[in-house]
Amino acid sequence: MRLDQYLATSTELSRKDAKKAITKGRVRVDGSPVRSANLQVTDKAVVELDGSELHLPGEIYLMMNKPDGVISATTDSSQPTAVDLLPSQLASKVHIAGRLDKDTTGLLLLTSDGQWSHQVTSPRRDCPKTYQVQLSEPLSSEARGKLETGVLLKDEDKPTLPASVVTCSETTIELTISEGRYHQVKRMLAAVGNHVVGLHRLRIGEITLDPALAPGQYRELTGDEIRSIFGSA
Ligand code: URA
């Protein structure tokens, strides 16, 4: 696609104003200023106008700070869902990439792109997820060692993959796991004799929950955040 057409498609600018913006040097392609409106732009090019990255309309990629008490589902007649928190024109197009329990808060990814969400959730991709975990008891060094090597969850016969544990306070840890088994974090802590009293997802791969988002708020992912999922295997 020509650069002026790319601009006219991804912004409110008319084709004529897009050409003007290009000739004035307001547009960069892959980091370099470009003044030629007929430059051919590939799908992978990073196009910026006045320093802000542009995207062609199409797929939707969002992060939300999921509040406590909403379920990770698109619609449910009886309970509020994370998707209900979006305006209807977005809500009808997205699904959740990696669910959280009703009482878990923090980073939730929502997208219209099925291939992309598959990269987030597929067990074969091992995309790491980091949780801040509030515990009922301080974590013993023996329990920590077990989490780091792998624990056998109730009613399962295969131990969890090694997890990484960072101690934040006596009863708060950051736990990074690369699987997505049912209630995995709560069951891992139960398996080592502890109990989760608060769970908050901080990170998925290289995507970190934006601290500017209050519970229930969302924003679009940046181009780098979207692309990071394909690079995180
Ligand atoms: N592990 C859990 O136990 N619950 C979540 O919501 C996410 C991971």
PDB file of C-alpha atoms in Angstrom, residues 107 109 119-131 161-164 175-180 201-208 228-229 231-233:
ATOM      1  CA  LEU A 107      -3.668  -8.069  33.477  1.00  0.00           C
ATOM      2  CA  LEU A 109      -5.703  -9.486  27.324  1.00  0.00           C
ATOM      3  CA  GLN A 119       0.076 -17.791  20.959  1.00  0.00           C
ATOM      4  CA  VAL A 120      -0.802 -16.453  24.436  1.00  0.00           C
ATOM      5  CA  THR A 121      -2.633 -19.533  25.665  1.00  0.00           C
ATOM      6  CA  SER A 122      -1.174 -22.508  23.793  1.00  0.00           C
ATOM      7  CA  PRO A 123       0.627 -24.863  26.214  1.00  0.00           C
ATOM      8  CA  ARG A 124       3.203 -25.471  23.462  1.00  0.00           C
ATOM      9  CA  ARG A 125       4.256 -21.812  23.453  1.00  0.00           C
ATOM     10  CA  ASP A 126       5.100 -21.704  27.198  1.00  0.00           C
ATOM     11  CA  CYS A 127       4.312 -17.968  27.386  1.00  0.00           C
ATOM     12  CA  PRO A 128       5.366 -16.962  30.951  1.00  0.00           C
ATOM     13  CA  LYS A 129       2.793 -15.313  33.245  1.00  0.00           C
ATOM     14  CA  THR A 130       3.763 -13.474  36.416  1.00  0.00           C
ATOM     15  CA  TYR A 131       1.419 -13.184  39.395  1.00  0.00           C
ATOM     16  CA  LEU A 161       7.022 -27.064  35.207  1.00  0.00           C
ATOM     17  CA  PRO A 162       9.679 -25.238  37.266  1.00  0.00           C
ATOM     18  CA  ALA A 163       8.384 -21.830  38.395  1.00  0.00           C
ATOM     19  CA  SER A 164      10.312 -18.762  39.394  1.00  0.00           C
ATOM     20  CA  LEU A 175       5.409 -16.288  40.916  1.00  0.00           C
ATOM     21  CA  THR A 176       6.133 -16.835  37.217  1.00  0.00           C
ATOM     22  CA  ILE A 177       4.661 -19.926  35.571  1.00  0.00           C
ATOM     23  CA  SER A 178       4.675 -21.053  31.955  1.00  0.00           C
ATOM     24  CA  GLU A 179       1.558 -23.203  31.973  1.00  0.00           C
ATOM     25  CA  GLY A 180      -2.134 -22.432  32.323  1.00  0.00           C
ATOM     26  CA  ARG A 201      -1.575 -10.878  37.322  1.00  0.00           C
ATOM     27  CA  LEU A 202       1.269  -8.501  36.544  1.00  0.00           C
ATOM     28  CA  ARG A 203       2.736  -9.732  33.254  1.00  0.00           C
ATOM     29  CA  ILE A 204       2.182 -12.002  30.248  1.00  0.00           C
ATOM     30  CA  GLY A 205       5.371 -12.566  28.260  1.00  0.00           C
ATOM     31  CA  GLU A 206       6.771  -9.064  27.840  1.00  0.00           C
ATOM     32  CA  ILE A 207       3.418  -7.311  28.320  1.00  0.00           C
ATOM     33  CA  THR A 208       3.243  -5.639  31.746  1.00  0.00           C
ATOM     34  CA  SER A 228       6.197  -9.328  21.534  1.00  0.00           C
ATOM     35  CA  ILE A 229       3.803 -12.275  21.782  1.00  0.00           C
ATOM     36  CA  GLY A 231       8.730 -13.380  19.826  1.00  0.00           C
ATOM     37  CA  SER A 232       8.240 -14.893  23.283  1.00  0.00           C
ATOM     38  CA  ALA A 233       8.528 -18.605  22.622  1.00  0.00           C
TER      39      ALA A 233
END
